PDB file of C-alpha atoms in Angstrom:
ATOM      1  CA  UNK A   1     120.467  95.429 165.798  1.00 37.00           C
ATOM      2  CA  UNK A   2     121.547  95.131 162.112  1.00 36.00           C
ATOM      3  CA  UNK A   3     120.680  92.725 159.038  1.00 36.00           C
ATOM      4  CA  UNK A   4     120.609  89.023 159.664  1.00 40.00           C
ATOM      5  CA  UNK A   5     123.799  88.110 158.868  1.00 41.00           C
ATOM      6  CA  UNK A   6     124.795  84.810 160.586  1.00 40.00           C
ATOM      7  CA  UNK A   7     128.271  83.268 161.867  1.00 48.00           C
ATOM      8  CA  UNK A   8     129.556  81.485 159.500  1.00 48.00           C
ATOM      9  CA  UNK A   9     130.393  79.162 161.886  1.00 58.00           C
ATOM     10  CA  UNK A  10     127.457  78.583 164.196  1.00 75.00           C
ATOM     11  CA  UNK A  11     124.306  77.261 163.396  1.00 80.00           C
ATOM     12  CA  UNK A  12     122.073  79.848 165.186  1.00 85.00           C
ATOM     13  CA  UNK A  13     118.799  79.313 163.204  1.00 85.00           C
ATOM     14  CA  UNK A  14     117.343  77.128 166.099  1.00 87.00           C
ATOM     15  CA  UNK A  15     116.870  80.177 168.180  1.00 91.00           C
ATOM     16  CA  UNK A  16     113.658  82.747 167.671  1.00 93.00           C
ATOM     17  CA  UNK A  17     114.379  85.706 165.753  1.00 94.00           C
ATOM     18  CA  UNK A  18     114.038  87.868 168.906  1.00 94.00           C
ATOM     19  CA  UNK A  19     117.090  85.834 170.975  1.00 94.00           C
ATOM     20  CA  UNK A  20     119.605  85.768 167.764  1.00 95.00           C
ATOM     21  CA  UNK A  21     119.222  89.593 168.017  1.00 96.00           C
ATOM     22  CA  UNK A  22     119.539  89.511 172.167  1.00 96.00           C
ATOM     23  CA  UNK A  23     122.637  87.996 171.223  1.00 97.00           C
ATOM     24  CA  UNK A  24     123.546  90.099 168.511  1.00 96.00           C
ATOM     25  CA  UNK A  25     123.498  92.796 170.656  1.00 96.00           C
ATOM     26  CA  UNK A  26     126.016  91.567 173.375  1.00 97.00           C
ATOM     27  CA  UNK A  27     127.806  90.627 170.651  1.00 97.00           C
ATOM     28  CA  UNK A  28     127.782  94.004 169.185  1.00 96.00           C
ATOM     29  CA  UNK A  29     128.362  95.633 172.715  1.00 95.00           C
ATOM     30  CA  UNK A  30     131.889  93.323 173.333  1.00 96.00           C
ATOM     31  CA  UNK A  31     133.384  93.967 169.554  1.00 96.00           C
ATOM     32  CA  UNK A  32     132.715  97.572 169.318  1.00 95.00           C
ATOM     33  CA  UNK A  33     132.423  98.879 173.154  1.00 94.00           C
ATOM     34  CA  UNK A  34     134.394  96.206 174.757  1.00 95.00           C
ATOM     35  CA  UNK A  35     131.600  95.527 177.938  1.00 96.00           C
ATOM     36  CA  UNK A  36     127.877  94.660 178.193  1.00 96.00           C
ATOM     37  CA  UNK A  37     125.662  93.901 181.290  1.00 95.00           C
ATOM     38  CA  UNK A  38     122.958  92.377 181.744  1.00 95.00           C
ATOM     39  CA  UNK A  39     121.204  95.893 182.607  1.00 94.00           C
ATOM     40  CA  UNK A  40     122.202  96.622 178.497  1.00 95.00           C
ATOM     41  CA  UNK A  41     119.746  93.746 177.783  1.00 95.00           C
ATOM     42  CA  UNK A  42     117.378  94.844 179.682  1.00 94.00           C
ATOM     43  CA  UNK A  43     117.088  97.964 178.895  1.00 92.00           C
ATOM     44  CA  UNK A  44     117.475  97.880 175.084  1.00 93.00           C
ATOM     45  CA  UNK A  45     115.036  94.778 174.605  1.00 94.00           C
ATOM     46  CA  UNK A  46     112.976  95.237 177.712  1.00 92.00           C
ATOM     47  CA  UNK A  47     113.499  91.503 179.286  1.00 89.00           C
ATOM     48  CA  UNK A  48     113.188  90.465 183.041  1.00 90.00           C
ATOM     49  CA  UNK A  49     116.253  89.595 184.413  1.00 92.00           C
ATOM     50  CA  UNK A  50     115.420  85.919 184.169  1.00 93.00           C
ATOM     51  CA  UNK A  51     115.372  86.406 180.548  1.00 92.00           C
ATOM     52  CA  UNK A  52     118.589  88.528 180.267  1.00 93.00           C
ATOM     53  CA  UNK A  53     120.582  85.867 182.987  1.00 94.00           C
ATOM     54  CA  UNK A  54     119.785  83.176 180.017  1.00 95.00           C
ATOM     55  CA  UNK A  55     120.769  84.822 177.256  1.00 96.00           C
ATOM     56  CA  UNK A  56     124.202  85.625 178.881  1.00 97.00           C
ATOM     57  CA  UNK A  57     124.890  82.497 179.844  1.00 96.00           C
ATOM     58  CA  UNK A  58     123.707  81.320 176.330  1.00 96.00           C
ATOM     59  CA  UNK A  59     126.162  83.051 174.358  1.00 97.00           C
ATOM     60  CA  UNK A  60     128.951  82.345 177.117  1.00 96.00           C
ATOM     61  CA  UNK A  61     128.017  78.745 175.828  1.00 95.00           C
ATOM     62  CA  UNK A  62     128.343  79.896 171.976  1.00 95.00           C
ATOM     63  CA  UNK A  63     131.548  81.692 172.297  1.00 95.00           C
ATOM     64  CA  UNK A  64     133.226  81.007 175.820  1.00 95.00           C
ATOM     65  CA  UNK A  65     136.555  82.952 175.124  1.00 96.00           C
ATOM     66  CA  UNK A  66     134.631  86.113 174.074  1.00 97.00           C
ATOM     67  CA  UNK A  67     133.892  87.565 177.323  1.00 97.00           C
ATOM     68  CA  UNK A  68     134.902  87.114 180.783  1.00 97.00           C
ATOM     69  CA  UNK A  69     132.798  88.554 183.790  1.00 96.00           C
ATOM     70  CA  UNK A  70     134.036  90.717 186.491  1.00 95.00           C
ATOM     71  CA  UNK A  71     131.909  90.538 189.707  1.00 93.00           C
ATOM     72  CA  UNK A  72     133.410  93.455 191.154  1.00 94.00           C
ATOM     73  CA  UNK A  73     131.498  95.548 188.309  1.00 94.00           C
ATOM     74  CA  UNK A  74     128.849  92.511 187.110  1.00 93.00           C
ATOM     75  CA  UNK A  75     129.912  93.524 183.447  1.00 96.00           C
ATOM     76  CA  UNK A  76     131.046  91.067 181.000  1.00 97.00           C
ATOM     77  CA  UNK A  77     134.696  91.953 179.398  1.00 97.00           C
ATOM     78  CA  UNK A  78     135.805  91.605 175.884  1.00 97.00           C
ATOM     79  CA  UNK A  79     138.611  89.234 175.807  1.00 97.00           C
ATOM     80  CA  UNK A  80     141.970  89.151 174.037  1.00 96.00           C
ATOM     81  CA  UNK A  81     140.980  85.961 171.922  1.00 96.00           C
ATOM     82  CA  UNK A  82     136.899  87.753 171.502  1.00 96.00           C
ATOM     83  CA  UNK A  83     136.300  86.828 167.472  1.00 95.00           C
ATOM     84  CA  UNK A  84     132.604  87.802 166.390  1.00 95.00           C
ATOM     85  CA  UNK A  85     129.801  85.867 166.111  1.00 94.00           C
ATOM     86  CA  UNK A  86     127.372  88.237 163.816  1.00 93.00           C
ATOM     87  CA  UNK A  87     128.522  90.399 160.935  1.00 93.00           C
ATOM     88  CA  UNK A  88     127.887  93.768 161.988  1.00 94.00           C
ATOM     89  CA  UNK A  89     126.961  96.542 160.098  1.00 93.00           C
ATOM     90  CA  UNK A  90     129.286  99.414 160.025  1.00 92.00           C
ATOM     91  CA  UNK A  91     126.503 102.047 158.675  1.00 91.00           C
ATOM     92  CA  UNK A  92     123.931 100.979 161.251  1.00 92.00           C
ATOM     93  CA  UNK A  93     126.647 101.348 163.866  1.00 92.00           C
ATOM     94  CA  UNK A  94     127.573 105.002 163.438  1.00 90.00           C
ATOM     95  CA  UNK A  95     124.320 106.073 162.700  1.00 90.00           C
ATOM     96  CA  UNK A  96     122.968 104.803 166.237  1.00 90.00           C
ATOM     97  CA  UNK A  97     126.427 106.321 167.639  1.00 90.00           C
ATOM     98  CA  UNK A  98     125.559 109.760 166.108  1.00 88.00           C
ATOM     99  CA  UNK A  99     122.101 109.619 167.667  1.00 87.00           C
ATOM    100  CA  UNK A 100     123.181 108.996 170.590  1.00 88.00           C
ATOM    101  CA  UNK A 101     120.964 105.475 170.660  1.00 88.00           C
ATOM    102  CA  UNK A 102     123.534 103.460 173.517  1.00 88.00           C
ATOM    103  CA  UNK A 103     123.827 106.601 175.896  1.00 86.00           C
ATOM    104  CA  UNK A 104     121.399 104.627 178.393  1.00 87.00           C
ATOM    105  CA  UNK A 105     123.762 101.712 178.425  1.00 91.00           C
ATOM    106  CA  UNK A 106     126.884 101.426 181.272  1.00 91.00           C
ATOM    107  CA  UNK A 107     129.267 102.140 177.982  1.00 90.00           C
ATOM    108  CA  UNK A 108     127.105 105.425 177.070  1.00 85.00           C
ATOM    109  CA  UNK A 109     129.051 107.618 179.406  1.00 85.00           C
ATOM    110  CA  UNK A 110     132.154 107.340 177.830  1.00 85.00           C
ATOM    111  CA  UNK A 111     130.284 107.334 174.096  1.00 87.00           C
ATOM    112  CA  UNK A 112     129.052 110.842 174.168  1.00 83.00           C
ATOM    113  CA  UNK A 113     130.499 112.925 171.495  1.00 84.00           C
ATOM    114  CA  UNK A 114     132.656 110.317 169.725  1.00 87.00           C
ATOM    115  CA  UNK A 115     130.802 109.979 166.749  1.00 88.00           C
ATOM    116  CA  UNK A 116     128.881 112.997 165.295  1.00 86.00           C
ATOM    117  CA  UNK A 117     127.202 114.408 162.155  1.00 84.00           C
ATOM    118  CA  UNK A 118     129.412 117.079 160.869  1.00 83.00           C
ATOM    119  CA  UNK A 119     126.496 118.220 158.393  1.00 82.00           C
ATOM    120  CA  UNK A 120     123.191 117.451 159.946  1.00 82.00           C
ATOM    121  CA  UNK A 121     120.527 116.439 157.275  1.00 85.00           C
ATOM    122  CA  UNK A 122     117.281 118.960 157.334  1.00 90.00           C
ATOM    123  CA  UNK A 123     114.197 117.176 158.222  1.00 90.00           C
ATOM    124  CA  UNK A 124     110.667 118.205 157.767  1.00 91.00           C
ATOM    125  CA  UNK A 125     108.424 119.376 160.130  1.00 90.00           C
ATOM    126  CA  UNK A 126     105.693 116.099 161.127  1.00 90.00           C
ATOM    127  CA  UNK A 127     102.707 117.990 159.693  1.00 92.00           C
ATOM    128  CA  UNK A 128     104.627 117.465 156.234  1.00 92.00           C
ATOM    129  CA  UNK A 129     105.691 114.312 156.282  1.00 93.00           C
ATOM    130  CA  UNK A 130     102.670 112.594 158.036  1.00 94.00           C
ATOM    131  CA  UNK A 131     100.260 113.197 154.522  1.00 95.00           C
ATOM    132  CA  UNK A 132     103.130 112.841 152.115  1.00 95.00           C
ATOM    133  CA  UNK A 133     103.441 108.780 153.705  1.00 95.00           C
ATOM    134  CA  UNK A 134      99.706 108.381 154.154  1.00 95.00           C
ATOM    135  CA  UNK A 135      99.086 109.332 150.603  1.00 95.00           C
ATOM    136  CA  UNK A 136     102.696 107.072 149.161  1.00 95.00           C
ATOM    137  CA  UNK A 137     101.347 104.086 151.177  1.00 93.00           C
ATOM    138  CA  UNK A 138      97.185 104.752 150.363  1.00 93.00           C
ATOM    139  CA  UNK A 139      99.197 105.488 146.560  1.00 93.00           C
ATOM    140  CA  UNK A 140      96.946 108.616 146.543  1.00 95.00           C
ATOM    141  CA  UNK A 141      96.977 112.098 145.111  1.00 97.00           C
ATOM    142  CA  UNK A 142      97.615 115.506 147.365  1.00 97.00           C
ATOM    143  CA  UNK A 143      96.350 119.207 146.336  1.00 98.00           C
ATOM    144  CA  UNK A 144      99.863 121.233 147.987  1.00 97.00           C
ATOM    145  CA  UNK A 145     101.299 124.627 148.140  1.00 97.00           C
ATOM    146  CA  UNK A 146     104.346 124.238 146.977  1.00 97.00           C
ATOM    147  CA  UNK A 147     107.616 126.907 147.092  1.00 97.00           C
ATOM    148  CA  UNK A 148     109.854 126.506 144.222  1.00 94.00           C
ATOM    149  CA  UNK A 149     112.986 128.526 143.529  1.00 93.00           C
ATOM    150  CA  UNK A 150     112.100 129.423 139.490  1.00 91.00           C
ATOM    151  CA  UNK A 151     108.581 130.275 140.378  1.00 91.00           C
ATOM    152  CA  UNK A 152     107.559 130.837 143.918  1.00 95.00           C
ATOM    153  CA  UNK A 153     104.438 129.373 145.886  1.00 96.00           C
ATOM    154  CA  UNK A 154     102.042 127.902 143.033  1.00 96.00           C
ATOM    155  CA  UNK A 155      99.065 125.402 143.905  1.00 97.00           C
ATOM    156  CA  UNK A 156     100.027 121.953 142.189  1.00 97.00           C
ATOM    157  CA  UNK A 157      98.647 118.373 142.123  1.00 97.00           C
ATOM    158  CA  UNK A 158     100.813 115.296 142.774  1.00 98.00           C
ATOM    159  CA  UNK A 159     100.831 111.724 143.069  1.00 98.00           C
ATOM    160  CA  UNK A 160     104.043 111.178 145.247  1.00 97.00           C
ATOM    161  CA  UNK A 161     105.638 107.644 145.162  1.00 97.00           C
ATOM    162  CA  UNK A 162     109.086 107.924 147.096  1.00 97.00           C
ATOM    163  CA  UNK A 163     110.989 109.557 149.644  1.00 96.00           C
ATOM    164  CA  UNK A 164     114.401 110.381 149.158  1.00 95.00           C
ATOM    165  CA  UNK A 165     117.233 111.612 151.045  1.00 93.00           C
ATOM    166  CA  UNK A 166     120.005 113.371 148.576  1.00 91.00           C
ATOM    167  CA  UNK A 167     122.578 113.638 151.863  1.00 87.00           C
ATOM    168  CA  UNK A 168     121.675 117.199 152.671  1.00 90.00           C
ATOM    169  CA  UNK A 169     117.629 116.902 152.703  1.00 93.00           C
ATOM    170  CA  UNK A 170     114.650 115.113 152.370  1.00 95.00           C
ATOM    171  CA  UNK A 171     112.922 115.191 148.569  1.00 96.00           C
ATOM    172  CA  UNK A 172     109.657 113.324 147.374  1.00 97.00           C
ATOM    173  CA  UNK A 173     109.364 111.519 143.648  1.00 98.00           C
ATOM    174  CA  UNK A 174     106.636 112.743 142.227  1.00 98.00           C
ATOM    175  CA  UNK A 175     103.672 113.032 139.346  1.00 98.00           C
ATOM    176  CA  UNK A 176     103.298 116.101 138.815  1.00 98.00           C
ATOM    177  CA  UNK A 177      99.583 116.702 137.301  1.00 97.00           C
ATOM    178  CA  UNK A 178     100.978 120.072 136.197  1.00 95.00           C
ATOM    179  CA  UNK A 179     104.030 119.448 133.563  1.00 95.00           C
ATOM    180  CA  UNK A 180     102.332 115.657 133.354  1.00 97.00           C
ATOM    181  CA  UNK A 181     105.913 114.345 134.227  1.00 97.00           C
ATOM    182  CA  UNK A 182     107.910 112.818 137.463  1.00 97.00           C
ATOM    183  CA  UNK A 183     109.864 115.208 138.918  1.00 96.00           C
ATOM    184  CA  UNK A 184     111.430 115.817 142.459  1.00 96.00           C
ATOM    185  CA  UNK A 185     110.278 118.099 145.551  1.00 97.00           C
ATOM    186  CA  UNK A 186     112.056 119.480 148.201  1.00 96.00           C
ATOM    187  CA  UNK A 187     110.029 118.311 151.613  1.00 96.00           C
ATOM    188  CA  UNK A 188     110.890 121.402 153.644  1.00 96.00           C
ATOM    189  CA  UNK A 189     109.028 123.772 150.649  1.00 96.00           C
ATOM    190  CA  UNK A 190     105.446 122.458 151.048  1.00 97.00           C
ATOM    191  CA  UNK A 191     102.951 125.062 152.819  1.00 96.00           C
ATOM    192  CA  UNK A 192      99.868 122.811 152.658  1.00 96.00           C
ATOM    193  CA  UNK A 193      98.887 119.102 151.752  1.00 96.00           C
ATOM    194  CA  UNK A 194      95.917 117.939 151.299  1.00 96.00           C
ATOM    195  CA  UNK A 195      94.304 114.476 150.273  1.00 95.00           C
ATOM    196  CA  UNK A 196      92.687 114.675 147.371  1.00 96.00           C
ATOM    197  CA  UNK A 197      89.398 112.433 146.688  1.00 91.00           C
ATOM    198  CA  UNK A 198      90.269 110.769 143.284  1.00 88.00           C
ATOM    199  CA  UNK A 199      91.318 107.670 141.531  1.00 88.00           C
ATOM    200  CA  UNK A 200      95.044 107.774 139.951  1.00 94.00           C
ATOM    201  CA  UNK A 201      95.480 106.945 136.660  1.00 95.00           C
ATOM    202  CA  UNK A 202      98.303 103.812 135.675  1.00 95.00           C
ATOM    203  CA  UNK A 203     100.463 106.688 134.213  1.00 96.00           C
ATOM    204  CA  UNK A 204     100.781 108.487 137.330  1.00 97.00           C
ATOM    205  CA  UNK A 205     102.307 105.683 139.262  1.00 95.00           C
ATOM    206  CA  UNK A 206     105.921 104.863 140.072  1.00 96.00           C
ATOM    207  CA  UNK A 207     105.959 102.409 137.791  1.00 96.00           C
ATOM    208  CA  UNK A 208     105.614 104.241 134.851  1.00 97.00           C
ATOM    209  CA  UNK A 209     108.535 106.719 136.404  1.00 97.00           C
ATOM    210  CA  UNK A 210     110.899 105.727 133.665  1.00 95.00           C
ATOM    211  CA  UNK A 211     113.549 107.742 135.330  1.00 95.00           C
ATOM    212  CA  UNK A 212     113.130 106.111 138.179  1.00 96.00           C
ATOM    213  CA  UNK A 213     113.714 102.486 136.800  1.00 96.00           C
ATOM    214  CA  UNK A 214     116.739 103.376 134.452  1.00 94.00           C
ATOM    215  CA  UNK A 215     119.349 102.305 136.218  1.00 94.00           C
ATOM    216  CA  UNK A 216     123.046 103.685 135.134  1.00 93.00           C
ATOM    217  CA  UNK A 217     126.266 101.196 135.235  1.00 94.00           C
ATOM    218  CA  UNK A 218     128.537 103.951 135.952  1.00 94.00           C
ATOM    219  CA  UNK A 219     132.804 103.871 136.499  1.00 96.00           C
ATOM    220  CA  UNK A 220     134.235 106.333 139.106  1.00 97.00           C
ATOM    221  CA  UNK A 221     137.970 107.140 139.531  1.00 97.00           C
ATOM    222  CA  UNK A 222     140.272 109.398 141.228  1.00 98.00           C
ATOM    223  CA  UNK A 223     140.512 113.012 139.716  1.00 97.00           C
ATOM    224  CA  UNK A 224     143.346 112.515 137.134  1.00 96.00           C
ATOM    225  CA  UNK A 225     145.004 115.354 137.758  1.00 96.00           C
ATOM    226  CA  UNK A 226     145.352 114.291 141.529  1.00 97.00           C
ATOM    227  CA  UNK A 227     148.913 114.198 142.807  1.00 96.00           C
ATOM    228  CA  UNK A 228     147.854 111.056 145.070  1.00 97.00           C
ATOM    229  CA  UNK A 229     144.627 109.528 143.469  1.00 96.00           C
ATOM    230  CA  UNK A 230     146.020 106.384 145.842  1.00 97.00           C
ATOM    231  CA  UNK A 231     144.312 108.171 148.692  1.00 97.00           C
ATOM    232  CA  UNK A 232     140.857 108.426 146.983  1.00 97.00           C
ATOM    233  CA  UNK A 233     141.088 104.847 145.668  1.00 97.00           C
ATOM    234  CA  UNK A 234     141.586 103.925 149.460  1.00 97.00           C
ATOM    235  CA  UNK A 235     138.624 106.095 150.776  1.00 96.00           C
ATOM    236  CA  UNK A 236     135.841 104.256 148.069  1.00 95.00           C
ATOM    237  CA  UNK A 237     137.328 100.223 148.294  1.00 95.00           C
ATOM    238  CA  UNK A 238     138.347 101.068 144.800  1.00 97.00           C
ATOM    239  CA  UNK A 239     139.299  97.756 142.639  1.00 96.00           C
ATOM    240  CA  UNK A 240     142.331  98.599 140.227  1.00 95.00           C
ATOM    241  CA  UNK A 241     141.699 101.967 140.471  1.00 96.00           C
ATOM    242  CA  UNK A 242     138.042 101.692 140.039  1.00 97.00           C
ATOM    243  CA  UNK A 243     134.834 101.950 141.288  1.00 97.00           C
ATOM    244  CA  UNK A 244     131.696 100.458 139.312  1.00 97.00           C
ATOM    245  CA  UNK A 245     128.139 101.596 140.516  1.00 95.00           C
ATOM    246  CA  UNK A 246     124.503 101.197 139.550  1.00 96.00           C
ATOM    247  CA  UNK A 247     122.765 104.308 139.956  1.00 95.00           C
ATOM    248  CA  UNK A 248     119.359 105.278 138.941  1.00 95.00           C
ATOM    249  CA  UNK A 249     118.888 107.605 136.624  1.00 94.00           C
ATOM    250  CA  UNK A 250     116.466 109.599 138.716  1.00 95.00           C
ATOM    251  CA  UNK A 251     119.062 110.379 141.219  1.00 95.00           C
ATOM    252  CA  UNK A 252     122.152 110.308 139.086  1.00 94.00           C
ATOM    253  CA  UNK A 253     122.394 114.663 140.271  1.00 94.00           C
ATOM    254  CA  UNK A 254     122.488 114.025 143.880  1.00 95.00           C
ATOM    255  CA  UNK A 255     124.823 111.288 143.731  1.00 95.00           C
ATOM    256  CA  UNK A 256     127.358 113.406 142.131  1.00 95.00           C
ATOM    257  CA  UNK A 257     126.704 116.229 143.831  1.00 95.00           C
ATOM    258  CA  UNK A 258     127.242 114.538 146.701  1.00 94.00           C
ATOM    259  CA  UNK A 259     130.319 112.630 146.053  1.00 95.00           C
ATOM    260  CA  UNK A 260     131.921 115.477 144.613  1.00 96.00           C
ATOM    261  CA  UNK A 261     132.226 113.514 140.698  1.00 97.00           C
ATOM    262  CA  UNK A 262     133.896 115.495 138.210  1.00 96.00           C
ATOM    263  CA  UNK A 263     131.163 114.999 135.339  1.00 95.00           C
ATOM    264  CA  UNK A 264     133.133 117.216 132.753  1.00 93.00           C
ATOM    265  CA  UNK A 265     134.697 115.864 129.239  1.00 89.00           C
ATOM    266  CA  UNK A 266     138.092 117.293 129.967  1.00 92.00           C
ATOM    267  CA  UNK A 267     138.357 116.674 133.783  1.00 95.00           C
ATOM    268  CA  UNK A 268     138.210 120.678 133.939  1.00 95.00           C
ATOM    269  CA  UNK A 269     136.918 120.607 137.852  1.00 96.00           C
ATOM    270  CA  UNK A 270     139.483 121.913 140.384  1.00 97.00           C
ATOM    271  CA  UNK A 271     140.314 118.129 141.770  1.00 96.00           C
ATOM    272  CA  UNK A 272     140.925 119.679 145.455  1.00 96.00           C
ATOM    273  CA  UNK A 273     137.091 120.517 144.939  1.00 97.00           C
ATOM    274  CA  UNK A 274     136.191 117.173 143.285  1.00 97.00           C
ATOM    275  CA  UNK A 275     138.519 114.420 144.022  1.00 97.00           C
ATOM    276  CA  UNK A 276     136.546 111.797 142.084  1.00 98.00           C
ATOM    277  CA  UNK A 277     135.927 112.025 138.382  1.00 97.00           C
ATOM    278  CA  UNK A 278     133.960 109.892 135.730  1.00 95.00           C
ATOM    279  CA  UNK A 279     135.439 107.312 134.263  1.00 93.00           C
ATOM    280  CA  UNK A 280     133.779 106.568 130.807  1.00 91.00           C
ATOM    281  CA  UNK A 281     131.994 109.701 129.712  1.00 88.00           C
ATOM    282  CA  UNK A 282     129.611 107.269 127.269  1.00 89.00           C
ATOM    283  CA  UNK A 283     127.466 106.178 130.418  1.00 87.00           C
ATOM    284  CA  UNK A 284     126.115 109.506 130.298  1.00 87.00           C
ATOM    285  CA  UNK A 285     125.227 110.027 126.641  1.00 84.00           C
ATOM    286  CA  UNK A 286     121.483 108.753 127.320  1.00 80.00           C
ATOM    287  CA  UNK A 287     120.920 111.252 129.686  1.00 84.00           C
ATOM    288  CA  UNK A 288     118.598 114.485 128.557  1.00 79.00           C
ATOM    289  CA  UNK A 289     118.912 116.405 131.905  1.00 81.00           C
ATOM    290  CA  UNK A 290     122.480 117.217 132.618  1.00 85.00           C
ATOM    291  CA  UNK A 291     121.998 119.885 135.116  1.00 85.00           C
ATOM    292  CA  UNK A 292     122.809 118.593 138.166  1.00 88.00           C
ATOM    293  CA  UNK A 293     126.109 117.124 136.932  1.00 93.00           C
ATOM    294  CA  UNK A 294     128.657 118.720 137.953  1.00 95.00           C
ATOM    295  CA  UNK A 295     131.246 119.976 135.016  1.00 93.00           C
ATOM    296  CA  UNK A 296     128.369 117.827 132.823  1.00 89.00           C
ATOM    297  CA  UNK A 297     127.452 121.231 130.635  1.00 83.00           C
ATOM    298  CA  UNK A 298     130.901 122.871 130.361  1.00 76.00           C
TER     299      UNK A 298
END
């Protein structure tokens, strides 16, 4: 269910793939949900019982203090002495939980509503997104309608080479044949795609995005003129106050947008409104477009 990250402790590599994630997942169920069942199996990785019976009993072997069955309910019980077997992946866990992915499972019942996306992200309709992939992966050009805030609908040409989500909605990197430069589109905006029948030039492609392959070192902090900048440091695993990133330069806007980063010399941002700020002010001095920063152009 997440990344392969073995036990430190066990050997597992002698199983297939497909049974280190069977047991992943009663892993999973026990440290975060406390139960499993063989049903869980089952159902999630579509097994005959045979198949879930042996996997049970296999990590009973692994780990025999972790669970403890209960024939009155034929679920298998965390235990007081349970210590994990997988590393788990935190992200992967509430995103499933906010999707509602385990309410089939006997736990799912008592799951619903704990975990929920206070600001949903907007998605585009299929008929959007279906050409925008074909052409990424085919690394093809699209004739589009496209809606833009400055201008309106206009008729453009792209060669589109990413997806991204900024945390809010879904945007696509982009040649544009138009300005002849990369530049970002908003998913939910286009009106028509189309394929177009024609080779793409070596400048259209991603990798000549230099934007997009400029990556920033960049230092965040807690507003300075926080009462508590403790707090802050605790929310973002800061290190002495500190918190280094790599960023790239093509989505340097979003991230700051998003985090709420005071980007101004002075720190001039109401820090209720943005409780981080940057840290060293020179990361930014290679960067032409400023707009998205907040505080940036005061």
């Amino acid at each position: 269910m997440s990344q392969d990250f073995m036990s430190q402790t066990l050997d597992l590599t002698a199983y297939s793939h497909a049974q280190r994630e069977r047991l992943r997942f009663i892993d999973c169920c026990l440290h975060y949900f406390g139960q499993v069942a063989r049903a869980d199996l089952l159902q999630t990785f579509q097994t005959g019982l045979a198949s879930g019976t042996r996997d049970l009993a296999l990590y009973r072997e692994l780990a025999p203090n972790n669970l403890t069955l209960r024939h009155d309910t034929k679920l298998y019980y965390r235990t007081a002495a349970f210590a994990p077997l997988f590393k788990h992946d935190p992200q992967l866990i509430l995103d499933q939980l906010s999707k509602h992915a385990w309410q089939g499972l006997t736990m799912g019942p008592s799951l619903s509503g704990i975990c929920l996306d206070a600001v949903p992200t907007i998605m585009p309709a299929e008929q959007l997104l279906a050409p925008l992939l074909l052409a990424i992966s085919q690394r093809q050009a699209i004739s589009c309608d496209y809606v833009s805030l400055s201008s309106g609908q206009q008729s453009r040409e792209l060669v589109p080479h990413t997806l991204v989500n900024n945390g809010r909605r879904w945007h696509i990197r982009a040649f544009d044949r138009r300005s002849q430069s990369f530049r970002d589109f908003v998913l939910t905006r286009f009106t028509r795609i189309q394929p177009l029948d024609q080779a793409v030039t070596d400048c259209e492609q991603q990798a000549q995005d230099a934007s997009w392959h400029h990556i920033l070192p960049l230092t965040l902090m807690a507003h300075p003129k926080l009462p508590h900048p403790e707090a802050i440091a605790l929310d973002y695993g800061m290190h002495q106050g500190r918190l280094n990133l790599e960023v790239r330069e093509a989505l340097l806007g979003y991230v700051m947008q998003q985090w709420l980063v005071d980007c101004s010399a002075d720190y001039q941002l109401n820090p209720a409104q943005y409780p981080l700020a940057l840290a060293d002010h020179q990361q930014l001095v290679a960067i032409t477009n400023k707009a998205l920063l907040p505080g940036a152009c005061l």
